[in-house]
One Martini backbone bead per residue (centre of mass of N, CA, C, O) as a GRO file, in nm:
protein
  479
    1MET     BB    1   0.096   0.036   0.023
    2SER     BB    2   0.061   0.362  -0.016
    3LYS     BB    3   0.153   0.643   0.098
    4VAL     BB    4   0.027   0.926   0.286
    5LYS     BB    5   0.014   1.236   0.337
    6ILE     BB    6  -0.082   1.420   0.599
    7LYS     BB    7  -0.197   1.663   0.449
    8GLU     BB    8  -0.401   1.482   0.289
    9LEU     BB    9  -0.546   1.331   0.519
   10LEU     BB   10  -0.666   1.595   0.662
   11GLN     BB   11  -0.849   1.628   0.372
   12THR     BB   12  -0.992   1.355   0.424
   13PRO     BB   13  -1.247   1.167   0.435
   14ALA     BB   14  -1.423   0.966   0.672
   15THR     BB   15  -1.461   0.619   0.539
   16GLY     BB   16  -1.265   0.373   0.644
   17GLN     BB   17  -1.018   0.360   0.495
   18GLU     BB   18  -0.722   0.234   0.402
   19VAL     BB   19  -0.404   0.342   0.542
   20ASN     BB   20  -0.074   0.499   0.498
   21VAL     BB   21   0.163   0.614   0.747
   22LYS     BB   22   0.464   0.825   0.766
   23GLY     BB   23   0.687   0.893   1.054
   24TRP     BB   24   0.723   1.096   1.342
   25VAL     BB   25   0.728   1.107   1.677
   26ARG     BB   26   0.606   1.341   1.907
   27THR     BB   27   0.379   1.177   2.070
   28LYS     BB   28   0.272   0.978   2.372
   29ARG     BB   29  -0.034   0.841   2.492
   30GLU     BB   30  -0.137   0.648   2.779
   31GLY     BB   31  -0.357   0.404   2.844
   32LYS     BB   32  -0.494   0.115   2.935
   33ASN     BB   33  -0.591   0.028   2.610
   34VAL     BB   34  -0.456   0.295   2.484
   35ALA     BB   35  -0.281   0.477   2.220
   36PHE     BB   36  -0.154   0.810   2.148
   37ILE     BB   37  -0.021   0.908   1.826
   38ALA     BB   38   0.193   1.157   1.712
   39ILE     BB   39   0.235   1.238   1.366
   40ASN     BB   40   0.515   1.343   1.148
   41ASP     BB   41   0.630   1.428   0.790
   42GLY     BB   42   0.660   1.757   0.703
   43SER     BB   43   0.402   1.853   0.522
   44THR     BB   44   0.308   1.973   0.807
   45ILE     BB   45   0.232   2.118   1.113
   46HIS     BB   46   0.048   1.883   1.138
   47ASN     BB   47  -0.082   1.617   1.300
   48ILE     BB   48  -0.144   1.271   1.333
   49GLN     BB   49  -0.360   1.041   1.478
   50ALA     BB   50  -0.285   0.738   1.643
   51VAL     BB   51  -0.477   0.454   1.732
   52ALA     BB   52  -0.379   0.212   1.982
   53ASP     BB   53  -0.431  -0.118   2.051
   54VAL     BB   54  -0.284  -0.301   2.287
   55GLN     BB   55  -0.398  -0.588   2.236
   56LEU     BB   56  -0.354  -0.596   1.927
   57LEU     BB   57  -0.031  -0.500   1.926
   58GLY     BB   58   0.115  -0.484   2.187
   59GLU     BB   59   0.334  -0.382   2.428
   60ASP     BB   60   0.611  -0.436   2.296
   61ALA     BB   61   0.566  -0.272   2.035
   62LEU     BB   62   0.502   0.007   2.192
   63LYS     BB   63   0.780   0.061   2.333
   64LEU     BB   64   0.917   0.180   2.060
   65VAL     BB   65   0.702   0.410   2.085
   66THR     BB   66   0.866   0.711   2.066
   67THR     BB   67   1.007   0.992   2.074
   68GLY     BB   68   1.149   0.995   1.736
   69ALA     BB   69   1.028   0.773   1.605
   70CYS     BB   70   0.993   0.561   1.318
   71LEU     BB   71   0.692   0.510   1.121
   72SER     BB   72   0.444   0.261   1.023
   73VAL     BB   73   0.092   0.313   0.953
   74THR     BB   74  -0.187   0.093   0.955
   75GLY     BB   75  -0.532   0.195   0.871
   76GLN     BB   76  -0.816   0.360   0.964
   77LEU     BB   77  -1.006   0.630   0.845
   78VAL     BB   78  -1.142   0.840   1.093
   79ALA     BB   79  -1.321   1.003   1.300
   80SER     BB   80  -1.255   1.223   1.536
   81GLN     BB   81  -1.291   1.240   1.895
   82GLY     BB   82  -1.123   1.489   1.893
   83ALA     BB   83  -0.968   1.780   1.897
   84GLY     BB   84  -0.809   1.951   1.597
   85GLN     BB   85  -0.930   1.708   1.416
   86SER     BB   86  -1.113   1.511   1.180
   87VAL     BB   87  -0.888   1.282   1.175
   88GLU     BB   88  -0.791   0.931   1.215
   89VAL     BB   89  -0.593   0.640   1.304
   90MET     BB   90  -0.669   0.301   1.314
   91ALA     BB   91  -0.455   0.081   1.422
   92GLN     BB   92  -0.329  -0.243   1.279
   93ARG     BB   93  -0.026  -0.143   1.209
   94ILE     BB   94   0.323  -0.136   1.336
   95ASP     BB   95   0.627   0.000   1.210
   96VAL     BB   96   0.969   0.017   1.307
   97TYR     BB   97   1.238   0.176   1.171
   98GLY     BB   98   1.320   0.384   1.422
   99ALA     BB   99   1.448   0.422   1.712
  100ALA     BB  100   1.433   0.621   2.036
  101ASP     BB  101   1.596   0.704   2.302
  102PRO     BB  102   1.435   0.861   2.562
  103GLU     BB  103   1.704   0.941   2.726
  104LYS     BB  104   1.866   1.080   2.453
  105TYR     BB  105   1.665   1.239   2.309
  106PRO     BB  106   1.670   1.583   2.254
  107LEU     BB  107   1.348   1.597   2.151
  108GLN     BB  108   1.152   1.672   2.366
  109PRO     BB  109   0.818   1.743   2.475
  110LYS     BB  110   0.934   2.061   2.461
  111LYS     BB  111   1.071   2.360   2.509
  112HIS     BB  112   1.317   2.506   2.299
  113SER     BB  113   1.583   2.671   2.234
  114LEU     BB  114   1.744   2.812   1.970
  115GLU     BB  115   2.029   2.772   2.076
  116PHE     BB  116   2.009   2.466   2.117
  117LEU     BB  117   1.921   2.392   1.820
  118ARG     BB  118   2.191   2.481   1.686
  119GLU     BB  119   2.351   2.231   1.813
  120ILE     BB  120   2.110   2.045   1.648
  121ALA     BB  121   2.074   2.085   1.323
  122HIS     BB  122   2.012   1.777   1.242
  123LEU     BB  123   1.715   1.794   1.416
  124ARG     BB  124   1.546   2.067   1.396
  125PRO     BB  125   1.342   2.001   1.155
  126ARG     BB  126   1.144   1.836   1.364
  127THR     BB  127   1.037   2.089   1.447
  128ASN     BB  128   0.794   2.315   1.423
  129THR     BB  129   0.958   2.567   1.365
  130PHE     BB  130   1.153   2.449   1.136
  131GLY     BB  131   0.944   2.334   0.956
  132ALA     BB  132   0.814   2.606   0.892
  133VAL     BB  133   1.061   2.758   0.784
  134PHE     BB  134   1.137   2.552   0.548
  135ARG     BB  135   0.870   2.573   0.398
  136ILE     BB  136   0.886   2.876   0.348
  137ARG     BB  137   1.151   2.877   0.197
  138HIS     BB  138   1.051   2.715  -0.039
  139ALA     BB  139   0.818   2.901  -0.125
  140MET     BB  140   1.002   3.147  -0.185
  141ALA     BB  141   1.176   3.017  -0.403
  142PHE     BB  142   0.944   2.956  -0.595
  143ALA     BB  143   0.836   3.250  -0.618
  144VAL     BB  144   1.079   3.374  -0.752
  145HIS     BB  145   1.068   3.210  -1.017
  146GLN     BB  146   0.778   3.276  -1.091
  147TYR     BB  147   0.794   3.579  -1.113
  148PHE     BB  148   1.013   3.596  -1.340
  149ASN     BB  149   0.890   3.408  -1.547
  150ASP     BB  150   0.614   3.573  -1.580
  151ARG     BB  151   0.818   3.839  -1.676
  152GLY     BB  152   1.060   3.738  -1.879
  153PHE     BB  153   1.283   3.610  -1.728
  154PHE     BB  154   1.625   3.494  -1.692
  155CYS     BB  155   1.812   3.240  -1.570
  156LEU     BB  156   2.142   3.297  -1.430
  157HIS     BB  157   2.446   3.122  -1.404
  158THR     BB  158   2.678   3.217  -1.190
  159PRO     BB  159   2.972   3.228  -1.051
  160ILE     BB  160   3.141   3.099  -0.763
  161ILE     BB  161   3.406   3.129  -0.909
  162THR     BB  162   3.635   3.412  -0.880
  163GLY     BB  163   3.846   3.705  -0.992
  164SER     BB  164   3.639   3.899  -0.853
  165ASP     BB  165   3.519   4.206  -0.673
  166ALA     BB  166   3.217   4.349  -0.657
  167GLU     BB  167   3.252   4.525  -0.373
  168GLY     BB  168   3.557   4.584  -0.265
  169ALA     BB  169   3.614   4.444   0.029
  170GLY     BB  170   3.816   4.170   0.046
  171GLU     BB  171   3.611   3.949   0.193
  172MET     BB  172   3.741   3.646   0.094
  173PHE     BB  173   3.739   3.324  -0.028
  174ARG     BB  174   3.984   3.112  -0.103
  175VAL     BB  175   4.083   2.940  -0.409
  176THR     BB  176   4.288   2.639  -0.386
  177THR     BB  177   4.566   2.390  -0.474
  178LEU     BB  178   4.781   2.474  -0.304
  179ASP     BB  179   5.028   2.438  -0.090
  180PRO     BB  180   5.009   2.570   0.228
  181LEU     BB  181   5.321   2.513   0.313
  182ARG     BB  182   5.444   2.502  -0.017
  183PRO     BB  183   5.428   2.742  -0.204
  184PRO     BB  184   5.477   2.898  -0.474
  185ARG     BB  185   5.730   3.147  -0.564
  186ASN     BB  186   5.840   3.442  -0.608
  187GLU     BB  187   6.116   3.643  -0.592
  188ASP     BB  188   5.954   3.830  -0.366
  189GLY     BB  189   5.770   3.588  -0.202
  190THR     BB  190   5.526   3.554  -0.343
  191VAL     BB  191   5.262   3.401  -0.459
  192ASP     BB  192   5.231   3.174  -0.739
  193TYR     BB  193   4.930   3.171  -0.918
  194ARG     BB  194   5.015   3.051  -1.198
  195ARG     BB  195   5.021   2.747  -1.047
  196ASP     BB  196   4.739   2.732  -1.029
  197PHE     BB  197   4.457   2.606  -1.150
  198PHE     BB  198   4.372   2.906  -1.291
  199GLY     BB  199   4.638   3.101  -1.296
  200LYS     BB  200   4.500   3.248  -1.044
  201GLU     BB  201   4.338   3.437  -0.827
  202THR     BB  202   4.073   3.295  -0.623
  203ASN     BB  203   3.714   3.307  -0.534
  204LEU     BB  204   3.441   3.344  -0.363
  205THR     BB  205   3.155   3.483  -0.413
  206VAL     BB  206   2.962   3.795  -0.340
  207SER     BB  207   2.847   3.813  -0.645
  208GLY     BB  208   2.641   3.811  -0.959
  209GLN     BB  209   2.617   4.094  -1.094
  210LEU     BB  210   2.832   4.139  -1.315
  211GLU     BB  211   2.738   3.892  -1.481
  212GLY     BB  212   2.441   3.981  -1.501
  213GLU     BB  213   2.493   4.226  -1.684
  214LEU     BB  214   2.578   4.065  -1.933
  215GLY     BB  215   2.299   3.935  -1.973
  216ALA     BB  216   2.126   4.199  -1.994
  217LEU     BB  217   2.309   4.292  -2.258
  218ALA     BB  218   2.116   4.056  -2.424
  219LEU     BB  219   1.830   3.962  -2.258
  220SER     BB  220   1.746   4.222  -2.060
  221GLN     BB  221   1.621   3.984  -1.848
  222VAL     BB  222   1.766   3.891  -1.538
  223TYR     BB  223   1.859   3.627  -1.293
  224THR     BB  224   1.987   3.546  -0.975
  225PHE     BB  225   2.023   3.229  -0.765
  226GLY     BB  226   2.267   3.216  -0.511
  227PRO     BB  227   2.555   3.163  -0.363
  228THR     BB  228   2.730   3.346  -0.106
  229PHE     BB  229   3.049   3.503   0.017
  230ARG     BB  230   3.182   3.604   0.350
  231ALA     BB  231   3.489   3.691   0.534
  232GLU     BB  232   3.332   3.792   0.799
  233ASN     BB  233   3.415   3.858   1.139
  234SER     BB  234   3.081   3.804   1.232
  235ASN     BB  235   2.885   3.768   1.546
  236THR     BB  236   2.573   3.800   1.437
  237PRO     BB  237   2.221   3.798   1.369
  238ARG     BB  238   2.303   3.920   1.048
  239HIS     BB  239   2.539   3.700   0.988
  240LEU     BB  240   2.697   3.530   0.709
  241ALA     BB  241   2.919   3.336   0.511
  242GLU     BB  242   2.658   3.186   0.392
  243PHE     BB  243   2.444   3.283   0.120
  244TRP     BB  244   2.151   3.410  -0.049
  245MET     BB  245   2.095   3.552  -0.382
  246ILE     BB  246   1.892   3.801  -0.544
  247GLU     BB  247   1.970   3.915  -0.897
  248PRO     BB  248   1.852   4.153  -1.086
  249GLU     BB  249   1.882   4.246  -1.443
  250MET     BB  250   1.810   4.553  -1.643
  251ALA     BB  251   1.744   4.666  -1.935
  252PHE     BB  252   1.610   4.988  -1.961
  253TYR     BB  253   1.652   5.073  -1.660
  254ASP     BB  254   1.581   5.286  -1.418
  255LEU     BB  255   1.542   5.386  -1.102
  256GLN     BB  256   1.233   5.379  -1.109
  257ASP     BB  257   1.202   5.092  -1.219
  258ASN     BB  258   1.357   4.956  -0.990
  259MET     BB  259   1.163   5.034  -0.762
  260ASP     BB  260   0.908   4.907  -0.875
  261LEU     BB  261   1.012   4.616  -0.879
  262ALA     BB  262   1.089   4.583  -0.580
  263GLU     BB  263   0.808   4.633  -0.464
  264ASN     BB  264   0.652   4.418  -0.622
  265PHE     BB  265   0.823   4.173  -0.538
  266LEU     BB  266   0.778   4.186  -0.229
  267LYS     BB  267   0.471   4.172  -0.234
  268TYR     BB  268   0.450   3.901  -0.374
  269LEU     BB  269   0.599   3.728  -0.163
  270VAL     BB  270   0.421   3.792   0.081
  271GLN     BB  271   0.154   3.700  -0.047
  272TYR     BB  272   0.241   3.411  -0.098
  273ALA     BB  273   0.271   3.337   0.198
  274LEU     BB  274  -0.024   3.395   0.278
  275ASP     BB  275  -0.150   3.189   0.065
  276HIS     BB  276   0.063   2.915   0.133
  277CYS     BB  277   0.155   2.963   0.475
  278LEU     BB  278  -0.060   2.998   0.708
  279ASP     BB  279  -0.010   2.776   0.917
  280ASP     BB  280   0.287   2.849   0.975
  281LEU     BB  281   0.241   3.149   1.045
  282THR     BB  282   0.048   3.101   1.281
  283PHE     BB  283   0.246   2.949   1.455
  284LEU     BB  284   0.464   3.176   1.465
  285GLU     BB  285   0.284   3.389   1.590
  286ASN     BB  286   0.220   3.237   1.856
  287ARG     BB  287   0.513   3.218   1.941
  288LEU     BB  288   0.562   3.528   1.957
  289ILE     BB  289   0.350   3.594   2.168
  290GLU     BB  290   0.492   3.435   2.393
  291GLU     BB  291   0.759   3.595   2.380
  292GLU     BB  292   0.646   3.884   2.440
  293LYS     BB  293   0.571   3.831   2.745
  294THR     BB  294   0.897   3.848   2.829
  295ARG     BB  295   0.892   4.143   2.750
  296LYS     BB  296   0.922   4.453   2.732
  297LYS     BB  297   0.713   4.688   2.623
  298GLU     BB  298   0.931   4.847   2.441
  299GLU     BB  299   1.011   4.552   2.291
  300GLN     BB  300   0.750   4.527   2.159
  301SER     BB  301   0.555   4.457   1.904
  302PRO     BB  302   0.301   4.637   1.736
  303MET     BB  303   0.288   4.365   1.564
  304GLY     BB  304   0.188   4.106   1.416
  305LEU     BB  305   0.284   3.902   1.176
  306LEU     BB  306   0.037   3.915   0.983
  307GLU     BB  307   0.001   4.220   1.000
  308LYS     BB  308   0.280   4.293   0.884
  309LEU     BB  309   0.246   4.157   0.609
  310ARG     BB  310  -0.010   4.309   0.520
  311PHE     BB  311   0.108   4.592   0.544
  312VAL     BB  312   0.310   4.567   0.312
  313VAL     BB  313   0.108   4.504   0.084
  314GLU     BB  314  -0.079   4.775   0.145
  315SER     BB  315   0.167   4.955   0.114
  316GLN     BB  316   0.322   5.246   0.020
  317PHE     BB  317   0.624   5.320  -0.048
  318GLU     BB  318   0.855   5.526   0.069
  319ARG     BB  319   1.013   5.808  -0.107
  320LEU     BB  320   1.361   5.908  -0.069
  321THR     BB  321   1.636   6.071   0.001
  322TYR     BB  322   1.915   6.069   0.175
  323THR     BB  323   1.913   6.372   0.244
  324GLU     BB  324   1.628   6.369   0.367
  325ALA     BB  325   1.682   6.154   0.583
  326VAL     BB  326   1.905   6.300   0.741
  327ALA     BB  327   1.733   6.541   0.826
  328ILE     BB  328   1.534   6.374   0.994
  329LEU     BB  329   1.741   6.249   1.190
  330ILE     BB  330   1.863   6.509   1.308
  331LYS     BB  331   1.566   6.616   1.413
  332SER     BB  332   1.527   6.397   1.594
  333LYS     BB  333   1.472   6.294   1.914
  334ALA     BB  334   1.672   6.061   1.918
  335ASN     BB  335   1.918   6.244   1.850
  336GLN     BB  336   1.881   6.474   2.066
  337LYS     BB  337   1.890   6.237   2.305
  338GLY     BB  338   2.113   6.016   2.228
  339GLN     BB  339   1.991   5.722   2.109
  340PHE     BB  340   2.208   5.691   1.918
  341HIS     BB  341   2.502   5.504   1.859
  342PHE     BB  342   2.525   5.652   1.584
  343PRO     BB  343   2.617   5.880   1.384
  344VAL     BB  344   2.459   6.156   1.200
  345GLY     BB  345   2.536   6.242   0.854
  346TRP     BB  346   2.650   6.367   0.582
  347GLY     BB  347   2.826   6.071   0.451
  348THR     BB  348   2.708   5.858   0.616
  349ASP     BB  349   2.641   5.540   0.703
  350LEU     BB  350   2.367   5.386   0.757
  351GLN     BB  351   2.216   5.236   1.013
  352SER     BB  352   1.986   5.029   1.139
  353GLU     BB  353   1.867   5.237   1.339
  354HIS     BB  354   1.801   5.448   1.120
  355GLU     BB  355   1.626   5.278   0.934
  356ARG     BB  356   1.413   5.194   1.153
  357TYR     BB  357   1.318   5.475   1.224
  358LEU     BB  358   1.196   5.549   0.951
  359VAL     BB  359   0.996   5.304   0.945
  360GLU     BB  360   0.876   5.281   1.257
  361LYS     BB  361   0.847   5.601   1.338
  362HIS     BB  362   0.803   5.801   1.099
  363PHE     BB  363   0.641   5.642   0.854
  364LYS     BB  364   0.522   5.352   0.900
  365LYS     BB  365   0.686   5.221   0.653
  366PRO     BB  366   0.820   5.140   0.387
  367VAL     BB  367   1.149   5.225   0.245
  368ILE     BB  368   1.304   5.434  -0.014
  369LEU     BB  369   1.636   5.500  -0.082
  370THR     BB  370   1.823   5.763  -0.249
  371ASN     BB  371   2.100   5.913  -0.343
  372TYR     BB  372   2.389   5.854  -0.257
  373PRO     BB  373   2.692   5.884  -0.169
  374LYS     BB  374   2.962   5.802  -0.353
  375ALA     BB  375   3.174   5.724  -0.120
  376ILE     BB  376   2.960   5.473  -0.003
  377LYS     BB  377   2.974   5.339  -0.289
  378ALA     BB  378   2.992   5.166  -0.557
  379PHE     BB  379   3.150   5.186  -0.872
  380TYR     BB  380   2.879   5.099  -1.060
  381MET     BB  381   2.731   5.355  -1.003
  382LYS     BB  382   2.545   5.602  -1.108
  383GLN     BB  383   2.612   5.925  -1.172
  384ASP     BB  384   2.538   6.224  -1.083
  385GLU     BB  385   2.545   6.556  -1.180
  386ASP     BB  386   2.673   6.662  -0.897
  387GLY     BB  387   2.920   6.448  -0.816
  388LYS     BB  388   2.811   6.317  -0.518
  389THR     BB  389   2.600   6.118  -0.636
  390VAL     BB  390   2.401   5.818  -0.662
  391ARG     BB  391   2.177   5.567  -0.812
  392ALA     BB  392   2.064   5.456  -0.546
  393MET     BB  393   1.895   5.167  -0.369
  394ASP     BB  394   1.704   5.126  -0.063
  395VAL     BB  395   1.526   4.882   0.117
  396LEU     BB  396   1.311   4.926   0.402
  397PHE     BB  397   1.236   4.732   0.697
  398PRO     BB  398   1.079   4.611   0.950
  399GLY     BB  399   1.324   4.473   1.174
  400ILE     BB  400   1.573   4.495   0.941
  401GLY     BB  401   1.600   4.709   0.726
  402GLU     BB  402   1.791   4.622   0.493
  403ILE     BB  403   1.677   4.417   0.201
  404ILE     BB  404   1.758   4.615  -0.039
  405GLY     BB  405   2.015   4.656  -0.297
  406GLY     BB  406   2.071   4.923  -0.543
  407SER     BB  407   2.090   5.032  -0.903
  408GLN     BB  408   2.204   5.227  -1.130
  409ARG     BB  409   2.416   5.179  -1.387
  410GLU     BB  410   2.716   5.250  -1.528
  411GLU     BB  411   2.742   5.315  -1.892
  412ASN     BB  412   2.992   5.493  -1.887
  413TYR     BB  413   3.312   5.441  -1.958
  414ASP     BB  414   3.471   5.684  -1.845
  415LYS     BB  415   3.336   5.693  -1.563
  416LEU     BB  416   3.394   5.400  -1.479
  417SER     BB  417   3.705   5.391  -1.512
  418ALA     BB  418   3.760   5.629  -1.320
  419ARG     BB  419   3.632   5.492  -1.069
  420VAL     BB  420   3.816   5.249  -1.058
  421ARG     BB  421   4.078   5.409  -1.015
  422GLU     BB  422   3.986   5.571  -0.764
  423MET     BB  423   3.947   5.280  -0.596
  424GLY     BB  424   4.195   5.081  -0.672
  425ILE     BB  425   4.119   4.911  -0.918
  426HIS     BB  426   4.193   4.665  -1.134
  427GLU     BB  427   4.129   4.677  -1.464
  428GLU     BB  428   4.218   4.388  -1.562
  429SER     BB  429   3.992   4.238  -1.378
  430LEU     BB  430   3.756   4.425  -1.561
  431TRP     BB  431   3.763   4.420  -1.877
  432TRP     BB  432   3.486   4.284  -1.947
  433TYR     BB  433   3.306   4.496  -1.808
  434LEU     BB  434   3.408   4.750  -1.958
  435GLU     BB  435   3.353   4.649  -2.254
  436THR     BB  436   3.037   4.681  -2.247
  437ARG     BB  437   3.078   5.007  -2.278
  438LYS     BB  438   3.179   4.987  -2.589
  439TYR     BB  439   2.944   4.766  -2.675
  440GLY     BB  440   2.634   4.854  -2.661
  441THR     BB  441   2.544   5.036  -2.457
  442ALA     BB  442   2.318   5.062  -2.163
  443PRO     BB  443   2.072   5.121  -1.975
  444HIS     BB  444   2.084   4.997  -1.628
  445SER     BB  445   1.954   4.769  -1.369
  446GLY     BB  446   1.965   4.668  -1.008
  447PHE     BB  447   1.942   4.403  -0.749
  448GLY     BB  448   1.957   4.287  -0.399
  449LEU     BB  449   1.834   3.989  -0.227
  450GLY     BB  450   1.835   3.862   0.080
  451PHE     BB  451   1.699   3.568   0.154
  452GLU     BB  452   1.729   3.556   0.468
  453ARG     BB  453   1.596   3.831   0.520
  454LEU     BB  454   1.325   3.753   0.413
  455ILE     BB  455   1.275   3.515   0.611
  456LEU     BB  456   1.287   3.679   0.865
  457PHE     BB  457   1.041   3.852   0.805
  458VAL     BB  458   0.825   3.627   0.748
  459THR     BB  459   0.878   3.465   1.035
  460GLY     BB  460   0.997   3.662   1.283
  461LEU     BB  461   1.274   3.618   1.325
  462SER     BB  462   1.610   3.725   1.471
  463ASN     BB  463   1.801   3.492   1.349
  464ILE     BB  464   1.979   3.398   1.067
  465ARG     BB  465   2.049   3.098   1.168
  466ASP     BB  466   1.720   3.015   1.157
  467VAL     BB  467   1.688   3.032   0.805
  468ILE     BB  468   1.913   2.810   0.779
  469PRO     BB  469   2.000   2.494   0.799
  470PHE     BB  470   2.342   2.551   0.770
  471PRO     BB  471   2.529   2.751   0.930
  472ARG     BB  472   2.787   2.997   0.842
  473THR     BB  473   3.037   3.072   1.081
  474PRO     BB  474   3.250   3.160   1.294
  475GLN     BB  475   3.371   2.852   1.392
  476ASN     BB  476   3.134   2.728   1.182
  477ALA     BB  477   3.124   2.391   0.994
  478GLU     BB  478   2.896   2.202   1.014
  479PHE     BB  479   2.807   1.933   0.793
   0.00000   0.00000   0.00000
């Protein structure tokens, strides 16, 4: 008999038909003559209850049915006698695929801290919280591809190993086959990368943007969705060494077009989550409500999770320039009372606290900031006529701060090459990028959405390590 997913069983009428369900035991309650076993197979946040007759199945067989054990249950699908679900399985046969020692199994039926669960990331997908998070993560990944496909974009697979640094940050993971103890050296003592696998120094990519631009200047609308890496020694709830980026690049888009796409894209993704992940979102909202009770009043969120998601979909994002935003921040009571930890002034890079103030306190809606100072932005951004600012665009969300960063790209060869030299970047490492501005250059724009930041927002979790299955952070590369 073929097994049926629990998600499907819970939507099936109770007609007494024989069914087979397979999954892991969440809980078992024992009465005098009957045992109630809650089983979950990961297809839904909800469990199905199997009712086991002790005399029919035998006490010895049921001893192996403990929390964490993996079972196959065959029985009749009948109307549930208890509350919470419409059907249950009257077990006629139980096969134990894998037992779990109840004394040693880490996931006992009680509340566990997220910090503890990070230590057992190989088991945490079996919890309700992480099952919900990873189902939502899947739904969001599917929605990304569906959104772009439906709008005529082409998915471009950009390199994971690269010889360029798109951000100019220099914090990259090196890729090499050279002997780490005895690498070949040049006469001046430096490592001779000409003898490395690729014949040059290479790293794991920090972004697929530059290669994405090459695709856009031929296919018009492309996007990348892949892993990116940053060797930033930062142990914060907002940083990962390995994460996923969504980066669309569009020919013939100016800054306004770019903002319109970013806003529409985010609203589509959030609405998709509301439409397709409501059970998981409701569970996570209830979990957050319980968490909020332990916090001080001033630390509590003014909105529930579902309300926050609907608010984003229904709000028109506020749009203003960096210069206007700085003026607001300088005049703010928070700044005048010294409540900001970081100084704010024209020319400084806005910190998360500044971004969240604009979103959560001042405008009380998502914000798009534009036209940042040239000095604090990347070399590829199109320069404004004032010579001081560039056509950058950051989308700011409540609780997150920056969720999207993008810009109109500089299509003028002379301005771009001058900016490359000005920032001390070796032109020969970007010859191919610069050359696109020589042959059929075109106005174009793009942005990057950190996938994990999106999942943080949609799930309401606060630590980025909890929205990726196996987080890579300083001193941590388990699994």
